[in-house]
Structure formats: C-alpha cells, structure tokens
PDB file of C-alpha atoms in Angstrom:
ATOM      1  CA  MET A   1       5.446  -1.367  15.410  1.00 59.00           C
ATOM      2  CA  ARG A   2       8.635  -3.105  13.685  1.00 72.00           C
ATOM      3  CA  ASP A   3       6.746  -5.996  13.026  1.00 86.00           C
ATOM      4  CA  ASP A   4       3.662  -3.910  11.686  1.00 87.00           C
ATOM      5  CA  ASP A   5       6.021  -2.638   9.189  1.00 89.00           C
ATOM      6  CA  ASP A   6       8.278  -5.570   8.271  1.00 93.00           C
ATOM      7  CA  ARG A   7       4.335  -6.796   7.089  1.00 95.00           C
ATOM      8  CA  VAL A   8       3.785  -3.931   5.329  1.00 95.00           C
ATOM      9  CA  PHE A   9       7.063  -3.876   3.255  1.00 95.00           C
ATOM     10  CA  LYS A  10       6.627  -7.209   2.574  1.00 96.00           C
ATOM     11  CA  ALA A  11       3.360  -6.779   1.138  1.00 97.00           C
ATOM     12  CA  LEU A  12       4.196  -4.192  -1.082  1.00 96.00           C
ATOM     13  CA  SER A  13       7.233  -5.712  -2.165  1.00 97.00           C
ATOM     14  CA  ASP A  14       5.335  -7.834  -4.810  1.00 97.00           C
ATOM     15  CA  PRO A  15       4.385  -6.620  -8.291  1.00 97.00           C
ATOM     16  CA  THR A  16       1.176  -8.534  -7.934  1.00 97.00           C
ATOM     17  CA  ARG A  17       0.094  -7.773  -4.702  1.00 97.00           C
ATOM     18  CA  ARG A  18       0.765  -3.953  -5.803  1.00 97.00           C
ATOM     19  CA  ALA A  19      -1.450  -4.799  -8.792  1.00 97.00           C
ATOM     20  CA  LEU A  20      -4.254  -5.839  -6.128  1.00 98.00           C
ATOM     21  CA  LEU A  21      -3.803  -2.892  -4.302  1.00 98.00           C
ATOM     22  CA  ASP A  22      -4.036  -0.837  -7.858  1.00 97.00           C
ATOM     23  CA  LYS A  23      -7.323  -2.472  -8.503  1.00 97.00           C
ATOM     24  CA  LEU A  24      -8.976  -2.004  -4.998  1.00 98.00           C
ATOM     25  CA  PHE A  25      -7.554   1.781  -5.510  1.00 97.00           C
ATOM     26  CA  THR A  26      -9.116   2.296  -8.316  1.00 97.00           C
ATOM     27  CA  ARG A  27     -12.685   0.457  -7.398  1.00 97.00           C
ATOM     28  CA  ASP A  28     -12.927  -0.313  -4.079  1.00 96.00           C
ATOM     29  CA  GLY A  29     -15.186  -3.559  -2.900  1.00 96.00           C
ATOM     30  CA  ARG A  30     -14.273  -5.556  -5.467  1.00 97.00           C
ATOM     31  CA  THR A  31     -14.867  -9.882  -5.090  1.00 97.00           C
ATOM     32  CA  LEU A  32     -12.040 -12.219  -5.557  1.00 97.00           C
ATOM     33  CA  THR A  33     -13.545 -13.005  -9.032  1.00 96.00           C
ATOM     34  CA  GLU A  34     -12.934  -9.363  -9.851  1.00 96.00           C
ATOM     35  CA  LEU A  35      -9.536  -9.016  -8.375  1.00 97.00           C
ATOM     36  CA  GLU A  36      -8.358 -12.474 -10.252  1.00 95.00           C
ATOM     37  CA  ALA A  37      -9.330 -10.985 -14.048  1.00 94.00           C
ATOM     38  CA  GLY A  38      -6.540 -10.157 -15.817  1.00 89.00           C
ATOM     39  CA  LEU A  39      -3.963 -12.085 -13.578  1.00 93.00           C
ATOM     40  CA  GLU A  40      -1.887 -14.478 -14.945  1.00 92.00           C
ATOM     41  CA  MET A  41      -2.348 -17.164 -11.855  1.00 94.00           C
ATOM     42  CA  THR A  42      -4.653 -19.436 -10.205  1.00 95.00           C
ATOM     43  CA  ARG A  43      -7.353 -18.155  -7.957  1.00 95.00           C
ATOM     44  CA  PHE A  44      -5.651 -20.135  -5.217  1.00 97.00           C
ATOM     45  CA  GLY A  45      -2.722 -17.922  -5.936  1.00 97.00           C
ATOM     46  CA  VAL A  46      -4.656 -14.763  -5.820  1.00 97.00           C
ATOM     47  CA  MET A  47      -6.070 -15.773  -2.541  1.00 97.00           C
ATOM     48  CA  LYS A  48      -2.493 -16.285  -1.288  1.00 98.00           C
ATOM     49  CA  HIS A  49      -1.419 -12.996  -1.968  1.00 98.00           C
ATOM     50  CA  LEU A  50      -4.868 -11.093  -0.440  1.00 98.00           C
ATOM     51  CA  ARG A  51      -4.068 -12.956   2.784  1.00 97.00           C
ATOM     52  CA  LEU A  52      -0.926 -11.611   2.804  1.00 97.00           C
ATOM     53  CA  LEU A  53      -2.277  -8.122   2.169  1.00 98.00           C
ATOM     54  CA  GLU A  54      -5.121  -8.990   5.041  1.00 97.00           C
ATOM     55  CA  ASP A  55      -2.344  -9.785   6.987  1.00 96.00           C
ATOM     56  CA  ALA A  56      -0.171  -6.708   6.599  1.00 97.00           C
ATOM     57  CA  GLY A  57      -3.540  -4.808   7.230  1.00 97.00           C
ATOM     58  CA  LEU A  58      -3.715  -2.885   3.602  1.00 98.00           C
ATOM     59  CA  VAL A  59      -6.716  -5.096   2.774  1.00 98.00           C
ATOM     60  CA  THR A  60     -10.190  -5.463   4.996  1.00 98.00           C
ATOM     61  CA  THR A  61     -12.846  -7.822   3.909  1.00 97.00           C
ATOM     62  CA  ARG A  62     -16.533  -7.655   4.592  1.00 97.00           C
ATOM     63  CA  LYS A  63     -19.106 -10.426   3.613  1.00 96.00           C
ATOM     64  CA  ARG A  64     -22.116  -9.226   1.809  1.00 93.00           C
ATOM     65  CA  GLY A  65     -24.608 -12.349   1.137  1.00 94.00           C
ATOM     66  CA  ARG A  66     -22.166 -15.013  -0.472  1.00 94.00           C
ATOM     67  CA  GLU A  67     -19.751 -12.406  -1.531  1.00 94.00           C
ATOM     68  CA  LYS A  68     -16.531 -11.595   0.338  1.00 96.00           C
ATOM     69  CA  LEU A  69     -15.905  -8.016  -0.772  1.00 98.00           C
ATOM     70  CA  HIS A  70     -12.419  -6.660  -0.376  1.00 98.00           C
ATOM     71  CA  PHE A  71     -11.649  -3.103   0.336  1.00 98.00           C
ATOM     72  CA  LEU A  72      -8.171  -1.181   0.468  1.00 98.00           C
ATOM     73  CA  ASN A  73      -6.718   0.530   3.832  1.00 97.00           C
ATOM     74  CA  PRO A  74      -4.429   2.369   3.199  1.00 95.00           C
ATOM     75  CA  VAL A  75      -3.698   3.832   6.809  1.00 95.00           C
ATOM     76  CA  PRO A  76      -0.590   1.189   6.537  1.00 95.00           C
ATOM     77  CA  ILE A  77       0.774   2.645   3.805  1.00 93.00           C
ATOM     78  CA  ARG A  78       0.646   6.346   5.216  1.00 92.00           C
ATOM     79  CA  LEU A  79       2.240   5.340   8.310  1.00 91.00           C
ATOM     80  CA  ILE A  80       5.151   4.084   6.428  1.00 90.00           C
ATOM     81  CA  HIS A  81       5.323   7.045   4.442  1.00 87.00           C
ATOM     82  CA  ASP A  82       5.318   9.385   7.564  1.00 86.00           C
ATOM     83  CA  ARG A  83       7.878   6.920   9.095  1.00 85.00           C
ATOM     84  CA  TRP A  84      10.132   6.058   6.471  1.00 81.00           C
ATOM     85  CA  ILE A  85       9.933   8.569   3.668  1.00 80.00           C
ATOM     86  CA  ASP A  86       8.721  11.989   4.842  1.00 76.00           C
ATOM     87  CA  LYS A  87      11.669  12.472   7.473  1.00 73.00           C
ATOM     88  CA  TYR A  88      13.992  11.552   4.657  1.00 71.00           C
ATOM     89  CA  THR A  89      12.753  14.137   1.932  1.00 71.00           C
ATOM     90  CA  GLU A  90      12.212  16.975   4.855  1.00 67.00           C
ATOM     91  CA  ARG A  91      15.858  17.873   4.723  1.00 69.00           C
ATOM     92  CA  ARG A  92      15.819  17.776   1.073  1.00 67.00           C
ATOM     93  CA  VAL A  93      13.505  20.171   0.857  1.00 66.00           C
ATOM     94  CA  SER A  94      14.422  22.285   3.630  1.00 73.00           C
ATOM     95  CA  ALA A  95      17.767  22.526   2.001  1.00 73.00           C
ATOM     96  CA  LEU A  96      16.183  23.644  -1.343  1.00 72.00           C
ATOM     97  CA  ALA A  97      14.026  26.380   0.151  1.00 76.00           C
ATOM     98  CA  ASP A  98      17.511  27.529   2.250  1.00 77.00           C
ATOM     99  CA  LEU A  99      19.162  27.716  -1.063  1.00 79.00           C
ATOM    100  CA  LYS A 100      16.452  29.631  -2.920  1.00 80.00           C
ATOM    101  CA  ASN A 101      16.290  32.014  -0.076  1.00 82.00           C
ATOM    102  CA  GLN A 102      20.199  32.703  -0.189  1.00 83.00           C
ATOM    103  CA  LEU A 103      20.106  33.093  -3.849  1.00 85.00           C
ATOM    104  CA  GLU A 104      17.414  35.553  -3.924  1.00 85.00           C
ATOM    105  CA  GLU A 105      19.339  37.467  -0.965  1.00 84.00           C
ATOM    106  CA  THR A 106      22.510  37.523  -3.144  1.00 80.00           C
ATOM    107  CA  GLY A 107      20.923  38.445  -6.285  1.00 63.00           C
TER     108      GLY A 107
END
C-alpha cells in the first residue's frame, strides 16, 4: 500500500500531470493527440507523463481500432483522500461542532 501511495503522490506532484488529469476529468476517453494539445512539450514528453500516471493507477487505457484512449481512474485519489486528508480534517470539524454546541449552550 505504501508503494501505491508513493506512486500516486509522485504522479500528483507534477503540474503537467495534474493538467492531464484535469483534461480527462473534463472529458474522459481522449487520445494522445487530444491530450497533448495546448501543452508546451513534445509528444514523447506527454507520453512519459501518461506512463507515470498509468503506473500510479490514475489513468487507464483502452484500444479502439488504431487509437489508444485514456481514461481517468479517480479511485487512487479517493484512497489518498481517505487515508491522508480526511482523517486530519475530522478532528478540526469535530472541534468546530463542539465549539458551536458549547456556545449555543452558554448563549
């Protein structure tokens, strides 16, 4: 599990990879040509970023004829959220709820 988390964090650490994920979030099932449009890098550079996203499980692919379509897989991001983010916000939210209740009781 730790290696999976490390791969996801590494994949999310790069702004180009986050931009690719945003494109797939907007519209899934894009080709490499569609994904590289608007990026200031070579096709090979985009392919390297996509490969890292695939290795982290954030992008899956499917062949359609001669095209390779890329799809967002949000599950690893959700697992990171549940493991690393949600648990830290829970205490804060509980503390705010407790404070609200105390203020209402004394007010």
